[in-house]
Tab-separated table of C-alpha atoms and ligand atoms in Angstrom:
chain	number	residue	atom	x	y	z
A	1	UNK	CA	142.730	84.012	37.902
A	2	UNK	CA	146.482	85.936	37.971
A	3	UNK	CA	148.940	85.947	35.554
A	4	UNK	CA	153.001	84.946	35.825
A	5	UNK	CA	154.654	87.377	37.770
A	6	UNK	CA	158.010	85.379	35.788
A	7	UNK	CA	155.833	85.345	32.564
A	8	UNK	CA	158.105	88.485	31.555
A	9	UNK	CA	161.535	87.245	32.330
A	10	UNK	CA	160.275	83.958	30.055
A	11	UNK	CA	159.545	86.028	27.098
A	12	UNK	CA	163.503	87.218	27.384
A	13	UNK	CA	164.260	83.386	28.782
A	14	UNK	CA	162.917	81.615	25.330
A	15	UNK	CA	165.858	83.889	23.838
A	16	UNK	CA	168.209	81.291	21.494
A	17	UNK	CA	171.165	82.411	23.975
A	18	UNK	CA	169.148	81.137	27.396
A	19	UNK	CA	169.560	77.557	27.957
A	20	UNK	CA	166.284	76.879	29.431
A	21	UNK	CA	165.531	74.287	31.615
A	22	UNK	CA	162.411	75.588	32.441
A	23	UNK	CA	160.385	74.520	29.179
A	24	UNK	CA	157.962	71.217	29.811
A	25	UNK	CA	157.773	70.755	26.256
A	26	UNK	CA	158.197	67.515	24.388
A	27	UNK	CA	161.033	66.608	21.866
A	28	UNK	CA	159.374	66.916	19.348
A	29	UNK	CA	161.727	66.832	16.868
A	30	UNK	CA	162.370	63.060	17.502
A	31	UNK	CA	159.309	61.928	15.689
A	32	UNK	CA	159.658	60.420	12.214
A	33	UNK	CA	158.059	63.581	10.491
A	34	UNK	CA	157.844	62.847	7.376
A	35	UNK	CA	155.812	59.696	8.128
A	36	UNK	CA	153.360	61.085	10.575
A	37	UNK	CA	153.059	64.284	7.375
A	38	UNK	CA	152.033	61.536	5.558
A	39	UNK	CA	149.478	59.728	7.036
A	40	UNK	CA	147.732	63.534	7.937
A	41	UNK	CA	147.770	64.251	3.439
A	42	UNK	CA	146.182	60.966	3.394
A	43	UNK	CA	143.769	61.302	6.417
A	44	UNK	CA	142.489	64.555	4.405
A	45	UNK	CA	142.143	63.348	0.796
A	46	UNK	CA	140.876	59.225	1.700
A	47	UNK	CA	138.935	59.926	4.486
A	48	UNK	CA	137.734	63.586	4.371
A	49	UNK	CA	134.648	64.224	4.981
A	50	UNK	CA	134.645	62.379	8.274
A	51	UNK	CA	137.912	64.274	9.131
A	52	UNK	CA	136.622	67.287	8.680
A	53	UNK	CA	133.085	67.092	10.108
A	54	UNK	CA	131.754	67.535	13.466
A	55	UNK	CA	132.756	64.230	15.875
A	56	UNK	CA	130.764	63.074	19.257
A	57	UNK	CA	130.574	64.959	22.600
A	58	UNK	CA	132.167	61.720	23.971
A	59	UNK	CA	135.194	61.473	20.896
A	60	UNK	CA	135.875	59.254	18.184
A	61	UNK	CA	135.076	55.858	19.272
A	62	UNK	CA	138.002	53.833	17.638
A	63	UNK	CA	140.409	55.817	19.231
A	64	UNK	CA	138.784	54.993	22.861
A	65	UNK	CA	139.117	51.524	21.906
A	66	UNK	CA	142.944	52.518	20.779
A	67	UNK	CA	143.238	54.437	24.606
A	68	UNK	CA	141.930	50.893	26.002
A	69	UNK	CA	144.678	49.441	24.171
A	70	UNK	CA	147.410	52.057	25.598
A	71	UNK	CA	146.377	52.105	29.261
A	72	UNK	CA	146.783	47.963	29.127
A	73	UNK	CA	150.168	48.928	29.327
A	74	UNK	CA	149.667	50.210	32.587
A	75	UNK	CA	147.407	47.441	34.475
A	76	UNK	CA	143.788	49.411	33.725
A	77	UNK	CA	140.773	46.731	31.864
A	78	UNK	CA	138.421	49.579	31.014
A	79	UNK	CA	136.198	49.477	28.397
A	80	UNK	CA	135.946	51.851	25.285
A	81	UNK	CA	132.277	53.217	26.358
A	82	UNK	CA	134.586	54.437	29.674
A	83	UNK	CA	136.631	57.088	27.690
A	84	UNK	CA	135.941	60.677	27.087
A	85	UNK	CA	138.017	62.029	24.483
A	86	UNK	CA	139.402	65.624	25.949
A	87	UNK	CA	141.469	68.483	24.400
A	88	UNK	CA	144.741	66.949	25.821
A	89	UNK	CA	144.762	66.504	29.932
A	90	UNK	CA	143.644	69.809	31.078
A	91	UNK	CA	140.896	70.023	29.904
A	92	UNK	CA	140.232	66.830	31.205
A	93	UNK	CA	141.443	68.590	35.113
A	94	UNK	CA	138.965	71.285	33.713
A	95	UNK	CA	136.040	69.243	33.058
A	96	UNK	CA	136.778	67.219	36.026
A	97	UNK	CA	137.416	70.622	38.728
A	98	UNK	CA	133.799	72.224	37.306
A	99	UNK	CA	132.149	69.441	37.914
A	100	UNK	CA	132.367	68.662	41.206
A	101	UNK	CA	133.780	71.890	42.774
A	102	UNK	CA	132.033	75.226	44.461
A	103	UNK	CA	133.547	77.713	45.191
A	104	UNK	CA	135.234	77.148	49.133
A	105	UNK	CA	135.828	72.912	48.494
A	106	UNK	CA	138.506	71.377	49.143
A	107	UNK	CA	140.630	69.558	46.756
A	108	UNK	CA	144.126	67.540	47.849
A	109	UNK	CA	146.977	67.898	46.082
A	110	UNK	CA	150.429	66.928	46.618
A	111	UNK	CA	152.763	69.731	47.339
A	112	UNK	CA	154.284	71.081	45.403
A	113	UNK	CA	151.941	69.831	42.320
A	114	UNK	CA	151.147	70.639	38.564
A	115	UNK	CA	150.978	74.152	38.041
A	116	UNK	CA	148.640	74.116	35.826
A	117	UNK	CA	146.267	71.591	37.318
A	118	UNK	CA	146.916	74.446	40.898
A	119	UNK	CA	145.545	77.507	37.885
A	120	UNK	CA	142.582	75.509	37.227
A	121	UNK	CA	141.075	74.815	40.973
A	122	UNK	CA	141.879	78.228	41.609
A	123	UNK	CA	140.256	79.264	38.777
A	124	UNK	CA	137.579	77.378	39.780
A	125	UNK	CA	137.638	78.853	43.567
A	126	UNK	CA	139.258	75.382	45.236
A	127	UNK	CA	140.817	75.606	48.148
A	128	UNK	CA	144.103	73.526	47.593
A	129	UNK	CA	145.306	71.576	50.709
A	130	UNK	CA	148.991	70.495	50.070
A	131	UNK	CA	149.460	66.773	51.246
A	132	UNK	CA	153.486	65.834	52.334
A	133	UNK	CA	155.545	64.159	50.047
A	134	UNK	CA	159.009	62.823	49.712
A	135	UNK	CA	161.223	60.894	46.987
A	136	UNK	CA	158.398	58.097	47.159
A	137	UNK	CA	156.089	60.018	46.108
A	138	UNK	CA	152.432	60.845	48.820
A	139	UNK	CA	153.720	60.159	52.460
A	140	UNK	CA	150.269	58.399	53.228
A	141	UNK	CA	149.868	59.541	57.014
A	142	UNK	CA	149.934	63.031	55.433
A	143	UNK	CA	147.534	62.304	53.599
A	144	UNK	CA	144.910	60.132	56.353
A	145	UNK	CA	145.814	63.002	59.132
A	146	UNK	CA	144.664	65.718	56.987
A	147	UNK	CA	142.027	64.063	55.971
A	148	UNK	CA	140.918	63.492	59.253
A	149	UNK	CA	141.711	67.618	60.357
A	150	UNK	CA	139.704	68.528	57.257
A	151	UNK	CA	136.079	66.370	57.711
A	152	UNK	CA	136.188	67.387	61.488
A	153	UNK	CA	136.540	71.012	60.555
A	154	UNK	CA	133.862	70.440	58.220
A	155	UNK	CA	135.133	71.368	55.407
A	156	UNK	CA	133.922	69.131	51.976
A	157	UNK	CA	136.921	67.360	50.042
A	158	UNK	CA	135.679	67.131	46.506
A	159	UNK	CA	138.896	64.840	45.246
A	160	UNK	CA	143.056	63.917	45.898
A	161	UNK	CA	145.093	65.065	43.212
A	162	UNK	CA	147.832	62.639	41.867
A	163	UNK	CA	150.334	62.729	39.726
A	164	UNK	CA	151.539	59.360	40.901
A	165	UNK	CA	153.932	58.545	38.476
A	166	UNK	CA	157.587	61.336	37.388
A	167	UNK	CA	155.552	63.996	38.977
A	168	UNK	CA	155.793	66.919	37.795
A	169	UNK	CA	157.502	68.869	39.615
A	170	UNK	CA	159.205	66.953	41.686
A	171	UNK	CA	160.199	64.031	38.883
A	172	UNK	CA	159.408	61.327	42.225
A	173	UNK	CA	156.978	58.032	42.077
A	174	UNK	CA	154.385	56.736	44.648
A	175	UNK	CA	156.246	53.215	45.317
A	176	UNK	CA	154.347	50.048	45.671
A	177	UNK	CA	153.249	49.848	48.966
A	178	UNK	CA	152.127	53.825	49.556
A	179	UNK	CA	149.794	53.181	46.050
A	180	UNK	CA	147.419	50.498	48.372
A	181	UNK	CA	147.878	52.353	51.277
A	182	UNK	CA	146.734	55.692	49.818
A	183	UNK	CA	143.728	53.912	47.626
A	184	UNK	CA	142.926	52.893	51.389
A	185	UNK	CA	142.897	55.691	53.164
A	186	UNK	CA	140.490	57.299	50.012
A	187	UNK	CA	138.099	54.215	49.908
A	188	UNK	CA	137.549	54.404	53.656
A	189	UNK	CA	137.064	58.448	53.574
A	190	UNK	CA	134.724	58.206	50.581
A	191	UNK	CA	137.297	60.403	48.581
A	192	UNK	CA	138.021	60.526	44.749
A	193	UNK	CA	141.105	60.351	43.205
A	194	UNK	CA	141.966	61.947	40.533
A	195	UNK	CA	145.077	59.998	38.649
A	196	UNK	CA	147.175	62.493	36.290
A	197	UNK	CA	149.021	60.567	34.602
A	198	UNK	CA	150.656	61.625	31.157
A	199	UNK	CA	154.484	60.782	31.974
A	200	UNK	CA	153.880	57.282	33.049
A	201	UNK	CA	155.011	55.138	30.356
A	202	UNK	CA	158.201	57.474	30.248
A	203	UNK	CA	160.330	55.527	32.883
A	204	UNK	CA	163.853	54.443	32.344
A	205	UNK	CA	163.838	51.206	34.058
A	206	UNK	CA	162.262	48.299	33.961
A	207	UNK	CA	157.761	48.052	32.748
A	208	UNK	CA	155.992	50.581	33.332
A	209	UNK	CA	154.162	51.027	37.076
A	210	UNK	CA	150.604	49.730	37.568
A	211	UNK	CA	148.325	52.808	37.802
A	212	UNK	CA	146.327	53.235	40.626
A	213	UNK	CA	143.251	53.239	38.436
A	214	UNK	CA	144.260	49.299	37.969
A	215	UNK	CA	143.460	48.936	41.530
A	216	UNK	CA	140.453	50.831	41.798
A	217	UNK	CA	138.400	51.855	39.019
A	218	UNK	CA	134.645	52.791	41.281
A	219	UNK	CA	137.385	55.262	43.170
A	220	UNK	CA	139.371	56.975	40.749
A	221	UNK	CA	139.289	59.071	37.718
A	222	UNK	CA	142.004	58.776	35.427
A	223	UNK	CA	143.633	61.122	33.450
A	224	UNK	CA	146.064	60.183	30.836
A	225	UNK	CA	147.332	61.821	27.805
A	226	UNK	CA	149.348	61.581	23.852
A	227	UNK	CA	150.859	64.831	24.541
A	228	UNK	CA	154.189	63.312	26.279
A	229	UNK	CA	154.023	60.124	23.820
A	230	UNK	CA	153.322	61.511	20.525
A	231	UNK	CA	152.988	65.137	20.385
A	232	UNK	CA	151.325	68.474	22.493
A	233	UNK	CA	150.382	70.089	19.153
A	234	UNK	CA	147.787	67.013	18.522
A	235	UNK	CA	146.338	68.091	22.022
A	236	UNK	CA	144.518	64.355	22.215
A	237	UNK	CA	144.083	62.934	25.608
A	238	UNK	CA	141.670	61.538	27.597
A	239	UNK	CA	139.437	60.918	30.859
A	240	UNK	CA	138.280	57.575	32.247
A	241	UNK	CA	135.682	57.673	34.519
A	242	UNK	CA	133.056	55.573	36.834
A	243	UNK	CA	129.452	55.866	35.016
A	244	UNK	CA	128.022	57.991	36.472
A	245	UNK	CA	130.931	60.666	36.264
A	246	UNK	CA	131.784	60.051	32.519
A	247	UNK	CA	128.294	61.347	31.718
A	248	UNK	CA	128.597	64.070	33.015
A	249	UNK	CA	132.222	64.816	31.831
A	250	UNK	CA	130.236	64.111	27.940
A	251	UNK	CA	127.487	66.734	29.116
A	252	UNK	CA	130.525	69.281	29.999
A	253	UNK	CA	133.089	68.596	26.888
A	254	UNK	CA	129.765	69.564	24.654
A	255	UNK	CA	129.066	72.351	26.912
A	256	UNK	CA	132.618	73.638	26.315
A	257	UNK	CA	133.275	72.663	22.652
A	258	UNK	CA	130.557	70.670	21.136
A	259	UNK	CA	133.341	68.017	20.415
A	260	UNK	CA	136.910	67.440	19.968
A	261	UNK	CA	138.306	68.099	16.538
A	262	UNK	CA	137.565	64.864	14.633
A	263	UNK	CA	140.799	66.068	12.315
A	264	UNK	CA	143.254	65.414	15.239
A	265	UNK	CA	141.493	61.904	16.551
A	266	UNK	CA	141.807	60.465	13.908
A	267	UNK	CA	145.681	61.183	12.968
A	268	UNK	CA	146.346	60.016	16.162
A	269	UNK	CA	143.813	57.528	15.414
A	270	UNK	CA	145.712	56.736	12.138
A	271	UNK	CA	149.575	56.552	13.447
A	272	UNK	CA	148.419	54.406	17.018
A	273	UNK	CA	147.175	51.768	13.763
A	274	UNK	CA	149.746	52.328	11.213
A	275	UNK	CA	153.678	53.329	13.206
A	276	UNK	CA	155.735	51.581	15.724
A	277	UNK	CA	154.365	53.472	18.675
A	278	UNK	CA	155.515	51.781	21.210
A	279	UNK	CA	159.471	51.237	19.705
A	280	UNK	CA	158.472	55.177	19.775
A	281	UNK	CA	158.074	55.511	23.055
A	282	UNK	CA	161.630	53.693	23.935
A	283	UNK	CA	163.130	55.670	21.385
A	284	UNK	CA	161.978	58.725	23.794
A	285	UNK	CA	162.634	57.302	27.030
A	286	UNK	CA	166.272	56.195	25.508
A	287	UNK	CA	167.214	60.558	24.680
A	288	UNK	CA	165.150	61.623	27.772
A	289	UNK	CA	167.379	59.173	30.025
A	290	UNK	CA	170.432	60.973	28.300
A	291	UNK	CA	169.378	63.830	29.229
A	292	UNK	CA	168.763	63.025	32.135
A	293	UNK	CA	172.022	61.536	32.762
A	294	UNK	CA	173.366	64.143	32.014
A	295	UNK	CA	171.579	66.419	33.951
A	296	UNK	CA	172.304	64.506	37.344
A	297	UNK	CA	175.672	64.375	36.759
A	298	UNK	CA	176.067	67.620	35.916
A	299	UNK	CA	174.524	68.631	39.294
A	300	UNK	CA	176.127	66.387	41.242
A	301	UNK	CA	179.738	67.501	39.622
A	302	UNK	CA	179.306	71.665	40.000
A	303	UNK	CA	176.370	72.406	42.033
A	304	UNK	CA	177.378	73.599	45.624
A	305	UNK	CA	177.424	70.705	48.157
A	306	UNK	CA	173.971	72.310	50.523
A	307	UNK	CA	172.207	72.186	47.183
A	308	UNK	CA	170.036	68.939	46.606
A	309	UNK	CA	167.737	67.390	44.146
A	310	UNK	CA	165.376	64.647	43.377
A	311	UNK	CA	166.304	61.287	41.243
A	312	UNK	CA	163.710	60.441	39.075
A	313	UNK	CA	162.952	57.495	37.310
A	314	UNK	CA	161.625	58.987	34.595
A	315	UNK	CA	159.518	62.507	33.173
A	316	UNK	CA	161.024	65.375	32.456
A	317	UNK	CA	161.967	67.271	35.917
A	318	UNK	CA	164.070	67.637	38.805
A	319	UNK	CA	163.217	69.158	41.908
A	320	UNK	CA	166.478	70.570	43.250
A	321	UNK	CA	166.140	72.981	47.010
A	322	UNK	CA	168.074	75.580	47.629
A	323	UNK	CA	170.467	76.276	50.900
A	324	UNK	CA	168.875	78.290	53.854
A	325	UNK	CA	168.325	81.649	53.166
A	326	UNK	CA	167.957	81.738	49.245
A	327	UNK	CA	165.008	82.084	47.348
A	328	UNK	CA	164.577	80.794	43.638
A	329	UNK	CA	162.402	83.626	42.537
A	330	UNK	CA	164.925	86.029	43.978
A	331	UNK	CA	167.714	84.777	41.584
A	332	UNK	CA	165.834	84.545	38.081
A	333	UNK	CA	166.305	87.727	37.431
A	334	UNK	CA	170.137	87.101	37.921
A	335	UNK	CA	169.883	83.187	36.375
A	336	UNK	CA	168.616	84.817	33.115
A	337	UNK	CA	170.943	87.561	32.753
A	338	UNK	CA	173.852	85.063	33.239
A	339	UNK	CA	171.703	83.228	30.271
A	340	UNK	CA	170.464	80.295	32.137
A	341	UNK	CA	166.108	79.615	33.085
A	342	UNK	CA	164.653	77.200	35.459
A	343	UNK	CA	160.911	77.942	37.209
A	344	UNK	CA	161.029	78.964	40.683
A	345	UNK	CA	159.420	76.720	43.124
A	346	UNK	CA	156.621	78.909	44.583
A	347	UNK	CA	154.495	78.492	41.058
A	348	UNK	CA	154.005	74.694	42.444
A	349	UNK	CA	152.041	75.481	45.569
A	350	UNK	CA	149.573	77.806	46.439
A	351	UNK	CA	150.181	78.333	49.685
A	352	UNK	CA	153.215	80.491	49.620
A	353	UNK	CA	155.817	77.710	50.032
A	354	UNK	CA	158.455	76.680	47.440
A	355	UNK	CA	160.780	79.450	47.549
A	356	UNK	CA	163.591	77.309	47.962
A	357	UNK	CA	162.692	75.144	45.190
A	358	UNK	CA	163.032	74.984	41.600
A	359	UNK	CA	161.914	73.149	38.888
A	360	UNK	CA	164.406	71.837	36.621
A	361	UNK	CA	163.165	69.938	33.240
A	362	UNK	CA	165.882	68.369	30.897
A	363	UNK	CA	163.334	67.168	28.620
A	364	UNK	CA	164.124	69.318	25.592
A	365	UNK	CA	167.726	70.994	25.602
A	366	UNK	CA	170.153	68.512	24.591
A	367	UNK	CA	173.211	67.229	26.988
A	368	UNK	CA	175.732	69.424	26.347
A	369	UNK	CA	173.582	72.935	26.540
A	370	UNK	CA	171.697	71.104	29.810
A	371	UNK	CA	175.480	70.689	30.994
A	372	UNK	CA	176.087	73.988	30.499
A	373	UNK	CA	173.044	75.448	31.826
A	374	UNK	CA	173.780	73.607	35.441
A	375	UNK	CA	177.429	75.064	35.139
A	376	UNK	CA	175.342	78.487	34.940
A	377	UNK	CA	172.886	77.966	37.333
A	378	UNK	CA	175.702	76.089	39.793
A	379	UNK	CA	177.688	79.738	39.666
A	380	UNK	CA	175.058	81.558	39.713
A	381	UNK	CA	174.512	80.118	43.289
A	382	UNK	CA	177.465	79.773	44.124
A	383	UNK	CA	177.771	83.561	44.330
A	384	UNK	CA	174.343	83.465	46.079
A	385	UNK	CA	175.702	82.010	48.613
A	386	UNK	CA	178.232	84.186	49.090
A	387	UNK	CA	176.640	86.973	49.121
A	388	UNK	CA	174.491	85.406	52.118
A	389	UNK	CA	177.373	84.733	53.474
A	390	UNK	CA	178.228	88.390	53.995
A	391	UNK	CA	175.740	90.129	54.259
A	392	UNK	CA	173.401	87.669	55.841
A	393	UNK	CA	169.569	86.870	54.751
A	394	UNK	CA	167.764	89.824	52.790
A	395	UNK	CA	163.257	89.374	53.764
A	396	UNK	CA	161.735	87.402	51.091
A	397	UNK	CA	159.032	88.059	49.588
A	398	UNK	CA	155.764	86.858	50.502
A	399	UNK	CA	153.975	84.565	47.777
A	400	UNK	CA	150.782	83.493	47.512
A	401	UNK	CA	148.536	82.777	44.538
A	402	UNK	CA	149.486	80.397	41.367
A	403	UNK	CA	151.843	81.248	39.221
A	404	UNK	CA	150.844	80.419	35.917
A	405	UNK	CA	153.800	80.667	33.560
A	406	UNK	CA	152.283	79.362	30.247
A	407	UNK	CA	152.125	76.790	28.047
A	408	UNK	CA	155.451	76.088	26.696
A	409	UNK	CA	156.721	76.244	30.942
A	410	UNK	CA	153.781	74.035	32.340
B	1	LIG	C1	151.084	66.428	35.050
B	1	LIG	C2	150.270	66.609	34.160
B	1	LIG	N1	148.972	67.197	33.504
B	1	LIG	C3	147.990	66.773	32.659
B	1	LIG	C4	149.563	68.410	31.303
B	1	LIG	C5	148.813	68.821	30.541
B	1	LIG	O1	149.281	67.577	28.941
B	1	LIG	P1	148.155	67.882	28.484
B	1	LIG	O2	147.088	68.499	27.860
B	1	LIG	O3	148.892	68.655	27.031
B	1	LIG	O4	148.230	66.636	28.144
B	1	LIG	C6	150.801	68.544	31.246
B	1	LIG	C7	151.806	69.128	30.755
B	1	LIG	O5	152.999	69.457	31.366
B	1	LIG	C8	151.655	67.759	33.032
B	1	LIG	O6	152.520	67.596	33.497
């Protein structure tokens, strides 16, 4: 496990005068906090002996039923018996990796991919092989070719890790036609899919996308989370897995923590049972849509023309690409000095790629702050381009390994 080189900078970046476009923190202030407070207090006074007791390794049965209801919104038809409640989907990722990976095994992942997953894969000494992605998600041809090349070389592929909807960090979504292709390619090759979907219900237009798991219950382990649709502080996520994998997940869960907190599981259960949770998701979607719009408009108005970026249809992130000769990690200290922060691209790859890229998040700052942050960042990039044009490109530092910027930045 390697601490990020940029951690120290982010300590500075959390000062109030800095506009942080770095963090991936949901805007929990938009929750009805009084109601949540009442619900939690009620839980202790009325159901304290259960809420404050150990629970089962698989998770509270009633909450697992409710989770199935949530997943139905993405076309998933599953039984509570196949769900394991975990400490956020991050723990589900850890348990899945622990179950499947021996050192040197291959995990396929989009390039770029979620930094927290790359950190977990690296901790278990998996070898991550990236699959090309464009603005429609994973490129199926790249997936097929990579699987073929690895199989020919005798490398054991354990699973494909993918975030098909509103991806972290790229903000892109796998289109419908490609979903079927990805399922077919993996099924033919006997490669399990781990579908990580914390942002699926946070789309800005239309109905939620159909999950990969909806069309292949046996070939997909689905990871879900209440961190983005309710609050990450409860640390309630889940895995939905085929029976054999589910059994191992429960054993791994028990060995890791005995059981999840009964208290937070029952609190989430009570929230789902008594509050208009679908309306709350709508509130979040509207709030994030406004912030996404603010960011895209500011980027369009202020960024030098050589900079490009993705246009997310949901979720939290925009992925920007700098012109040739610029290095986002080298720019970060200057950006922080100008009171704006982002996450450099290299942390989202396990092979040193991403030097010209950066993740910009719009989930936390208010629209005016987003516009101001983009204005500051555009100024820094403009200066970098001028320096490049005057002095040529400096050597960019090589970087191999995974940066883990910390939970608030994941
Ligand atoms: C793609 C992805 N997966 C998993 C997680 C972990 O979320 P949690 O453990 O809070 O459910 C995150 C958090 O940002 C994420 O972006």
